[in-house]
Short mmCIF file of C-alpha atoms and ligand atoms in Angstrom, two decimals:
data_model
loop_
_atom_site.label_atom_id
_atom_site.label_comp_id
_atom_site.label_asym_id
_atom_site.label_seq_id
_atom_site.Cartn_x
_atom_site.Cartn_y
_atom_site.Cartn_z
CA UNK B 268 83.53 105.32 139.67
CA UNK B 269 86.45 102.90 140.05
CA UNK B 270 86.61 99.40 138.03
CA UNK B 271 89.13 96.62 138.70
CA UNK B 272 91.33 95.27 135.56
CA UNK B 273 88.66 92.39 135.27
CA UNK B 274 85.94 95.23 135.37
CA UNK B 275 87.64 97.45 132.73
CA UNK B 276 88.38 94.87 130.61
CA UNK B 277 84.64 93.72 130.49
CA UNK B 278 84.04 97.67 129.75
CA UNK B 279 86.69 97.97 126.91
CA UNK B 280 86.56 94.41 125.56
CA UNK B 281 90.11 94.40 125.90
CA UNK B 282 91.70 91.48 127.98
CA UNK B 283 93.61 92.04 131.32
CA UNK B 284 96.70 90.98 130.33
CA UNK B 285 96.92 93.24 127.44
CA UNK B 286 95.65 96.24 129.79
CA UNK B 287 98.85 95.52 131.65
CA UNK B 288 101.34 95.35 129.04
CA UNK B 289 99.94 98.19 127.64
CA UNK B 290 100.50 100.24 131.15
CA UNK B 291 103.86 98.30 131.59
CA UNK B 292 105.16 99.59 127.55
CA UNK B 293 103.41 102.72 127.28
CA UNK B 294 101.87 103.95 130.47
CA UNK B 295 98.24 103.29 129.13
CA UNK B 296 97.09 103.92 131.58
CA UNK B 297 98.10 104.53 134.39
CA UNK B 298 95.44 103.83 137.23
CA UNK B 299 95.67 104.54 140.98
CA UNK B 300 95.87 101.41 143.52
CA UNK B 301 93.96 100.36 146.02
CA UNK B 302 95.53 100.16 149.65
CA UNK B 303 96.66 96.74 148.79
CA UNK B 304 97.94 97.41 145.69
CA UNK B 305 95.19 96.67 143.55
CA UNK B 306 94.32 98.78 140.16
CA UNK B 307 91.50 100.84 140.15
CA UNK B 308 90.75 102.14 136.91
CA UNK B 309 88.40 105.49 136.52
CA UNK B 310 86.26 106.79 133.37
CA UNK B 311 89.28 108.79 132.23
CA UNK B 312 91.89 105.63 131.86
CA UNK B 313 88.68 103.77 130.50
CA UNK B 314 88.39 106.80 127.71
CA UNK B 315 92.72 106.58 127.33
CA UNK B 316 92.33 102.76 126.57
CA UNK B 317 89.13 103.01 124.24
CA UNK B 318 91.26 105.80 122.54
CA UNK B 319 93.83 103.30 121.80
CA UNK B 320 92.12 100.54 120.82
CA UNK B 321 90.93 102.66 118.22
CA UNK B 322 94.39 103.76 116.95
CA UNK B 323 95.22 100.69 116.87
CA UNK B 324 92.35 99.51 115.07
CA UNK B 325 93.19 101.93 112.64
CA UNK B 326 96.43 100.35 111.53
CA UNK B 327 98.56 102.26 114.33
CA UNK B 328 101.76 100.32 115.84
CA UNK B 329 100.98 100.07 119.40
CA UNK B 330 104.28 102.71 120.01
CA UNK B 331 103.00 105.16 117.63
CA UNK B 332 99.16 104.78 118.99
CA UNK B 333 100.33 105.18 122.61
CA UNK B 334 102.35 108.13 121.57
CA UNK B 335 99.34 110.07 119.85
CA UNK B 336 96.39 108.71 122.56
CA UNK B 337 98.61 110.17 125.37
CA UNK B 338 99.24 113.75 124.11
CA UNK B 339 95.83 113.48 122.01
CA UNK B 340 97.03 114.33 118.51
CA UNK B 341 94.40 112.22 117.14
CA UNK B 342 94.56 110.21 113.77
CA UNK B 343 90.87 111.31 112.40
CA UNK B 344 89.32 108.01 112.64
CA UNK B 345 85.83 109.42 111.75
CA UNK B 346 87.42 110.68 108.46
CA UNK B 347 87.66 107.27 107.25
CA UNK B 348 85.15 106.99 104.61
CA UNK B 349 82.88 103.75 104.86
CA UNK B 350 83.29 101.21 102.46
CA UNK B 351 80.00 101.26 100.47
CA UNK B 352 77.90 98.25 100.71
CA UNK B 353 76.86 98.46 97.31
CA UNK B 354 79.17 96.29 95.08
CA UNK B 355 77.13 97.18 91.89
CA UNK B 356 80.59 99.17 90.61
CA UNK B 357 83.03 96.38 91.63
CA UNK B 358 80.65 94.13 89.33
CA UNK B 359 81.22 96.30 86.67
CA UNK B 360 84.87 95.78 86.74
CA UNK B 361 84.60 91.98 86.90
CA UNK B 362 81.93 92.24 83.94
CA UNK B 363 84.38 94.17 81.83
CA UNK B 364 87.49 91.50 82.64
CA UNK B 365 85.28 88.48 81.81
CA UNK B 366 84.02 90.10 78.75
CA UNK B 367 87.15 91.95 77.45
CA UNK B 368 85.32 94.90 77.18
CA UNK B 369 87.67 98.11 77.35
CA UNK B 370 85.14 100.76 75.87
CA UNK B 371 82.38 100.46 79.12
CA UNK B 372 84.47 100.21 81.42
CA UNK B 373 86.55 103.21 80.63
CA UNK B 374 83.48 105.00 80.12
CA UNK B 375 81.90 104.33 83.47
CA UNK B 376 85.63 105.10 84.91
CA UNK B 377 85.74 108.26 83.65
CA UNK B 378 81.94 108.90 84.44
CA UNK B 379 82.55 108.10 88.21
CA UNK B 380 85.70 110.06 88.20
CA UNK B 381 83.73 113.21 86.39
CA UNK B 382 81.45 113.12 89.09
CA UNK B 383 83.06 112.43 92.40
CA UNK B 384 87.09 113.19 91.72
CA UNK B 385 89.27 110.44 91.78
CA UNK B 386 89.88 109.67 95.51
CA UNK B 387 85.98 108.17 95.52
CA UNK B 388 86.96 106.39 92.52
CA UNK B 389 89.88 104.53 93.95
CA UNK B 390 88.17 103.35 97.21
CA UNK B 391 84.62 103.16 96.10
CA UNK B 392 84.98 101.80 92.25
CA UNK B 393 88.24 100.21 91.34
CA UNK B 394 89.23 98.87 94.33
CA UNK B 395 86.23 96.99 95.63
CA UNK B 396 86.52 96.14 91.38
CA UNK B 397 90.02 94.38 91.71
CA UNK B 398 89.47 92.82 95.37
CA UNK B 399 86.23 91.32 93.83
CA UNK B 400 88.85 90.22 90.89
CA UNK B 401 91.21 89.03 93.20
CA UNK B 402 88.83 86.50 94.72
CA UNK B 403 87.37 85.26 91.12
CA UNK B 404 90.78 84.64 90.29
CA UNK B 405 91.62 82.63 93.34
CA UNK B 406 88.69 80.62 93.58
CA UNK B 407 89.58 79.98 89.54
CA UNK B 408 86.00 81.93 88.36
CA UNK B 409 87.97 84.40 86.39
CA UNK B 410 91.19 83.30 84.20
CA UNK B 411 94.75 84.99 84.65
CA UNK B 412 94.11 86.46 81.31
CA UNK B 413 91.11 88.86 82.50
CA UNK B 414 92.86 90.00 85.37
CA UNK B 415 95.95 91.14 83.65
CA UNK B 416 93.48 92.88 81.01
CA UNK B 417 91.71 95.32 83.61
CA UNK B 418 94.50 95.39 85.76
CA UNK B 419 96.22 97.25 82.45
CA UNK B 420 92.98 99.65 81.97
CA UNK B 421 93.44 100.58 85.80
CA UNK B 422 96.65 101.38 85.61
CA UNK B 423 96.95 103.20 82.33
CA UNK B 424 94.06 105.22 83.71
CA UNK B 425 95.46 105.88 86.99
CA UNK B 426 98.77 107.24 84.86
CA UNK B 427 96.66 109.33 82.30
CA UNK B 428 95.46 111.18 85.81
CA UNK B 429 98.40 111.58 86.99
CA UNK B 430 100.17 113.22 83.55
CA UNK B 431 96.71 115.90 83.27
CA UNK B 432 98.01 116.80 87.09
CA UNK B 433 100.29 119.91 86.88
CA UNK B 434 103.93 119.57 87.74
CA UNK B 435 104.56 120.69 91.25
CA UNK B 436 105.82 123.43 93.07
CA UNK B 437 110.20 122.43 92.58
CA UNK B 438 110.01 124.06 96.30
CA UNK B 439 107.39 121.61 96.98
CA UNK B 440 108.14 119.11 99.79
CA UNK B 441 108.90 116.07 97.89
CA UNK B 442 108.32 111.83 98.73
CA UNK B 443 109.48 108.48 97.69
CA UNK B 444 107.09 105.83 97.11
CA UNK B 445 107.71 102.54 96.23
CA UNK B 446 106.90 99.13 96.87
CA UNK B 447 108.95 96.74 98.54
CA UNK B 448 111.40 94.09 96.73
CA UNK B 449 109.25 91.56 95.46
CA UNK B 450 106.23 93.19 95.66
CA UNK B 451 104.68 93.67 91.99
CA UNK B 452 101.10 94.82 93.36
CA UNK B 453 101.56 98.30 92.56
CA UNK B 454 97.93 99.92 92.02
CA UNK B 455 97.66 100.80 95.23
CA UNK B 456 100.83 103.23 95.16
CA UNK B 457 100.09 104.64 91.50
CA UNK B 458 96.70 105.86 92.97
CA UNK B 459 98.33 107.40 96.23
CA UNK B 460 100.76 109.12 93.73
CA UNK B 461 98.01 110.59 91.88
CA UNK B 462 96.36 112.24 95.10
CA UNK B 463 99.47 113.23 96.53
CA UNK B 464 100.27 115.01 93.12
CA UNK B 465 97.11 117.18 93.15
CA UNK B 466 97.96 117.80 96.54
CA UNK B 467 100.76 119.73 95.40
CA UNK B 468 103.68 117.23 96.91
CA UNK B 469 106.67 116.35 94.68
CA UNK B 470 106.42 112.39 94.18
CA UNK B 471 109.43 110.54 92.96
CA UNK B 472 107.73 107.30 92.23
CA UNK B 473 110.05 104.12 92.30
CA UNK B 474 106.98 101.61 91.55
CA UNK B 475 107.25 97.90 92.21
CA UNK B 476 109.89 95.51 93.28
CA UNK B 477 112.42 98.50 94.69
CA UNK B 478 115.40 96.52 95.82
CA UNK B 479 116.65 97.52 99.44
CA UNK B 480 119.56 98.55 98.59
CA UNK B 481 118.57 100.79 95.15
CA UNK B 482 115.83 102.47 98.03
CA UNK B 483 118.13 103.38 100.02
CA UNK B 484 120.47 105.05 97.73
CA UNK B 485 117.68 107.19 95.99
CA UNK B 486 116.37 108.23 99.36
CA UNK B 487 120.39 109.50 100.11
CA UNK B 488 120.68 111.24 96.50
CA UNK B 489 117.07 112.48 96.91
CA UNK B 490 116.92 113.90 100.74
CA UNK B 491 112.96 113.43 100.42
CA UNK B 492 110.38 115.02 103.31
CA UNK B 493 108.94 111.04 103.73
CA UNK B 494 109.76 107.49 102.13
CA UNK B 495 106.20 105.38 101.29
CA UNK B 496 106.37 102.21 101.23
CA UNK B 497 103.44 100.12 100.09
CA UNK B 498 102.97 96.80 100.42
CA UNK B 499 99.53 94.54 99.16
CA UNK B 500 100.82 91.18 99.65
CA UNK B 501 101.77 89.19 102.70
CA UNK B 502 104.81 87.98 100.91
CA UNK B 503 106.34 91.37 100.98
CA UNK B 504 106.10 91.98 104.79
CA UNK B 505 110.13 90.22 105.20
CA UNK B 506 111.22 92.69 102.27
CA UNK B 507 109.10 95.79 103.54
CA UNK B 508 110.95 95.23 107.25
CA UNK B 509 114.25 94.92 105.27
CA UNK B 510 113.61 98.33 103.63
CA UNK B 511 112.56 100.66 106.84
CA UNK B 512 115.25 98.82 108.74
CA UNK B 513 117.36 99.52 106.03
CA UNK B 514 116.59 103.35 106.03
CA UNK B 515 116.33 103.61 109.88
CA UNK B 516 120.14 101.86 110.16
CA UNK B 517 121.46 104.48 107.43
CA UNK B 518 119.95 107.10 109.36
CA UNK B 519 118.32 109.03 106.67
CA UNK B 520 116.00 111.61 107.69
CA UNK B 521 113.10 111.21 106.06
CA UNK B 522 109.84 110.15 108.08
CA UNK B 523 109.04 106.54 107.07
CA UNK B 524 105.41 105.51 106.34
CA UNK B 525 103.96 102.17 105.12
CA UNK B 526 100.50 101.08 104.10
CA UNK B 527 98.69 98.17 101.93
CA UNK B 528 96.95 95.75 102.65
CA UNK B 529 100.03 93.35 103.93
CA UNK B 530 99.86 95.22 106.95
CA UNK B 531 96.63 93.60 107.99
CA UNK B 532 98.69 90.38 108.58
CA UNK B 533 101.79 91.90 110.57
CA UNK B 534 102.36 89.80 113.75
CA UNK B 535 103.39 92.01 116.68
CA UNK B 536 106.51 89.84 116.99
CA UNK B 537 107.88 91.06 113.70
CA UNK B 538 107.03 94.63 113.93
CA UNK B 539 108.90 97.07 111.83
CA UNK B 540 109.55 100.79 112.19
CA UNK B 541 107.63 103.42 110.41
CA UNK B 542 104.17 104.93 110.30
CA UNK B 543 101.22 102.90 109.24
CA UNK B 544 98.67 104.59 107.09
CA UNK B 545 94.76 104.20 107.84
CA UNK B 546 93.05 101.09 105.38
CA UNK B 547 92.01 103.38 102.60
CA UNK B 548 93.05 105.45 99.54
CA UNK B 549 91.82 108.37 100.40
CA UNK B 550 92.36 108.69 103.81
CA UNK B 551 95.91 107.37 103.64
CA UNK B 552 96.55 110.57 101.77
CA UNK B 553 94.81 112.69 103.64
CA UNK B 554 97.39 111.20 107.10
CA UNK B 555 100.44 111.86 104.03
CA UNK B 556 99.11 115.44 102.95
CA UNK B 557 98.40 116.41 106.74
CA UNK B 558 101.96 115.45 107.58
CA UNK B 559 104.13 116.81 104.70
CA UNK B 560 101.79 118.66 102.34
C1 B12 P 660 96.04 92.87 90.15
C2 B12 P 660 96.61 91.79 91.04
C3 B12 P 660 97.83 91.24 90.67
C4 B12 P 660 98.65 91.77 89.52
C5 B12 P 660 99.30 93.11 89.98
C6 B12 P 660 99.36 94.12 88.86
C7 B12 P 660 99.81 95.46 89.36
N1 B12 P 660 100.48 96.16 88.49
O1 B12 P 660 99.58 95.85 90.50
C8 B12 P 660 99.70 90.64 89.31
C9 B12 P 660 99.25 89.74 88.20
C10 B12 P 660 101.13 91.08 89.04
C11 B12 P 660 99.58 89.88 90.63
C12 B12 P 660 100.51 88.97 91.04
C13 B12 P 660 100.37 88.18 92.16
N2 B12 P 660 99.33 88.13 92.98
CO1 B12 P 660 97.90 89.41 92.94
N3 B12 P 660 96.38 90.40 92.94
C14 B12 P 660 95.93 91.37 92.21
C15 B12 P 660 94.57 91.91 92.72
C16 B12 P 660 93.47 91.39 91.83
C17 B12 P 660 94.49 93.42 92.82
C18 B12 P 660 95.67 94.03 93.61
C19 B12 P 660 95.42 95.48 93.87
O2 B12 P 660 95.94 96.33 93.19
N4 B12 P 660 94.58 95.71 94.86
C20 B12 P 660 94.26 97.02 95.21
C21 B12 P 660 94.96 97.27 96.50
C22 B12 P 660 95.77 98.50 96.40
O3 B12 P 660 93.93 97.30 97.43
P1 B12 P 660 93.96 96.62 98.85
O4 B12 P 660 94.64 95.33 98.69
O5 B12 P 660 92.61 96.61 99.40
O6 B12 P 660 94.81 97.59 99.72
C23 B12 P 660 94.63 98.99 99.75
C24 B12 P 660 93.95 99.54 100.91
O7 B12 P 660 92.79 98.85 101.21
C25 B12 P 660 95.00 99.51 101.96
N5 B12 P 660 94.86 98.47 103.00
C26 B12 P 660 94.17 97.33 102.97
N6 B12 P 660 94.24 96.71 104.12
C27 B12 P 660 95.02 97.46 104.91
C28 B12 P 660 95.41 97.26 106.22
C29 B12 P 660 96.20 98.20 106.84
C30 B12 P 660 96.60 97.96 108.26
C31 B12 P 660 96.61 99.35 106.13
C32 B12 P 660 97.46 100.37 106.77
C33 B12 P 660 96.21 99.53 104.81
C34 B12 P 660 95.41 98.58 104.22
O8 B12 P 660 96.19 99.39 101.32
C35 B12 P 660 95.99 99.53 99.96
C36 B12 P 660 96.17 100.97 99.63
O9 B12 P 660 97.49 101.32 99.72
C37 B12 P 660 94.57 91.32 94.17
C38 B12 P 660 93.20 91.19 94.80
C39 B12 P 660 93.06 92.14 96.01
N7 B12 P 660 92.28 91.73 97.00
O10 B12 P 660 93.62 93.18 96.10
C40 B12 P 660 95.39 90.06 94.01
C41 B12 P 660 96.16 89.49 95.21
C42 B12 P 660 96.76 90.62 96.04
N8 B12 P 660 97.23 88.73 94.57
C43 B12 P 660 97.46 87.64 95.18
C44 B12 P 660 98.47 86.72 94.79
C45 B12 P 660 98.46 85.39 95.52
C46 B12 P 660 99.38 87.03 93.78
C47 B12 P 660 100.56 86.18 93.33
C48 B12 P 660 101.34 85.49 94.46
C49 B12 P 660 100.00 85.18 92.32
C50 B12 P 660 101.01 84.18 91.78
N9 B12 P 660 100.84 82.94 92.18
O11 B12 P 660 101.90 84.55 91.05
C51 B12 P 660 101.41 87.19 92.56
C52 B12 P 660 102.43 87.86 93.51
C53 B12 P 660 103.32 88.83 92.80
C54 B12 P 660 104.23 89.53 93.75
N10 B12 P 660 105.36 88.93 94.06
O12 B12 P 660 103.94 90.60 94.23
C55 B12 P 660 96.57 87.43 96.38
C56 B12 P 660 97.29 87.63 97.69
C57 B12 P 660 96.76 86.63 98.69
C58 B12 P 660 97.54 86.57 99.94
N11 B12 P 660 96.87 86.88 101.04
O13 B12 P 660 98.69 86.22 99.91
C59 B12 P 660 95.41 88.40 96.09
C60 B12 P 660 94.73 89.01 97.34
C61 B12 P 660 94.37 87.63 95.24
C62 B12 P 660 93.67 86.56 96.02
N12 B12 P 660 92.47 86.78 96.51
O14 B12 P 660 94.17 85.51 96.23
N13 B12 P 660 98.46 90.19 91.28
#
């Protein structure tokens, strides 16, 4: 069966001027024409665009999507895990933080982690737990004060974990992470450390507020497999485009990835090299471990 662009783009939900600057950028797709000249799109270029949407959807640049939707090296989308529903954990976390109260929330930490290894912990527990703290805060529930306390239990946690993992392989492929100048949200990145440590990968870890420059020159002394760059707040997205830039003019080898949560507010103008991770923890490292492990 044929479809026009107005006919594909009522079966994709994607509009017909994006369907054409996706075939005019990246060849997706490309469908035959009609005696005069008109596209006719077939199930296959349907399933080529659906295929990108999805990458795209999954925190892909549209470069990097069109690469892997045209020679089919799919990201595994159906990997991500879903967000539970449940928010019974993330109240815990805002319980503790209103109430000061280290001793149950370590406890039920430790529990969750005991049971389900730390990965599940990160995107099922403690980050629903400081997103749910993040909006108390803003909306001026929860005072500055509680916020710093749990944010201090999470990451002294997150660190204990990662000093019980062994040291690595020294052969081991090793990776930067950091987080861009500016940014000081660094949970995010102490967690992917941890999970890229039991993995077995060597992680120099740079933390937050990593001037350009200083990256840079630890990526040359270093020679690392990968530089990570995460980035939570909008803020940063200037400074996290300084940084790959930075890296990509120097032309150090290492592959560049970026994640966080800033990325949900890149504009398309402003786009920046490197490889986005998928919207989770967990299945950001698994994309990292897949690549370099
Ligand atoms: C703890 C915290 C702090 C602590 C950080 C302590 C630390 N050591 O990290 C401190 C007190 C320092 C802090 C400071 C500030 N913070 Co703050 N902070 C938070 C809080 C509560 C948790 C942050 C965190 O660790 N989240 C866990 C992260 C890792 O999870 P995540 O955001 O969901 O992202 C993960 C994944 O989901 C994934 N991801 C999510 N979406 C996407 C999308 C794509 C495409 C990809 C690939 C990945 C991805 O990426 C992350 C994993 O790598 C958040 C609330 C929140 N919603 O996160 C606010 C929050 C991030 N902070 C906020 C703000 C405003 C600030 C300040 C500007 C406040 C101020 N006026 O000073 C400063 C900025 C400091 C700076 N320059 O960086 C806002 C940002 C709002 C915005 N949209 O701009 C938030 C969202 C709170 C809010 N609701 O208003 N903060």
């Amino acid at each position: 069966m044929n479809y026009t662009v107005l006919a594909a783009s009522k079966a994709t939900g994607i509009n017909s001027s994006r369907l054409r600057t996706w075939e005019r950028r990246y060849g997706i797709p490309r469908p035959n024409r009609s005696n005069t000249g008109r596209r006719l799109y077939d199930e296959d270029d349907l399933l080529l665009i659906r295929r990108m949407m999805a990458l795209v959807n999954a925190g892909l640049p549209a470069s990097e999507a069109a690469k892997s939707a045209l020679s089919s090296i799919e990201v595994e989308i159906d990997e991500i895990p879903e967000q539970k529903e449940d928010d019974s954990y993330a109240k815990i976390i805002v319980t503790a933080a209103i109430n000061y109260d280290e001793s149950t929330v370590v406890d039920e930490i430790r529990a969750y982690r005991q049971k389900f290894g730390w990965a599940r912990t990160f995107d099922e527990f403690l980050m629903p737990g400081l997103k749910m703290i993040g909006s108390r805060w803003s909306s001026g529930e929860l005072k500055l004060g509680s916020e710093h306390f749990i944010s201090a239990i999470i990451r002294r946690e997150i660190l204990l974990g990662v000093a019980e993992v062994h040291s690595p392989d020294p052969e081991a492929n090793s990776v930067i992470i950091a987080c861009p100048q500016e940014e000081q949200h660094d949970l995010g990145s102490t967690a992917l450390w941890l999970l890229l440590k039991q993995a077995g990968l060597r992680v120099i870890y740079l933390g937050a507020d990593v001037p350009t420059i200083d990256l840079i020159e630890s990526t040359k002394q270093l020679m690392p497999s990968a530089v990570i760059l995460i980035a939570t707040a909008p803020n940063s997205l200037p400074t996290l485009g300084l940084a790959t830039r930075g890296l990509l003019a120097e032309r150090i080898k290492a592959k560049i990835f970026v994640g966080g949560a800033a990325l949900s507010y890149e504009n398309d103008n402003e786009s920046f090299p490197g490889v986005r991770l998928p919207p989770t923890i967990e299945s950001a490292a698994d994309v990292l471990i897949k690549n370099l492990g």
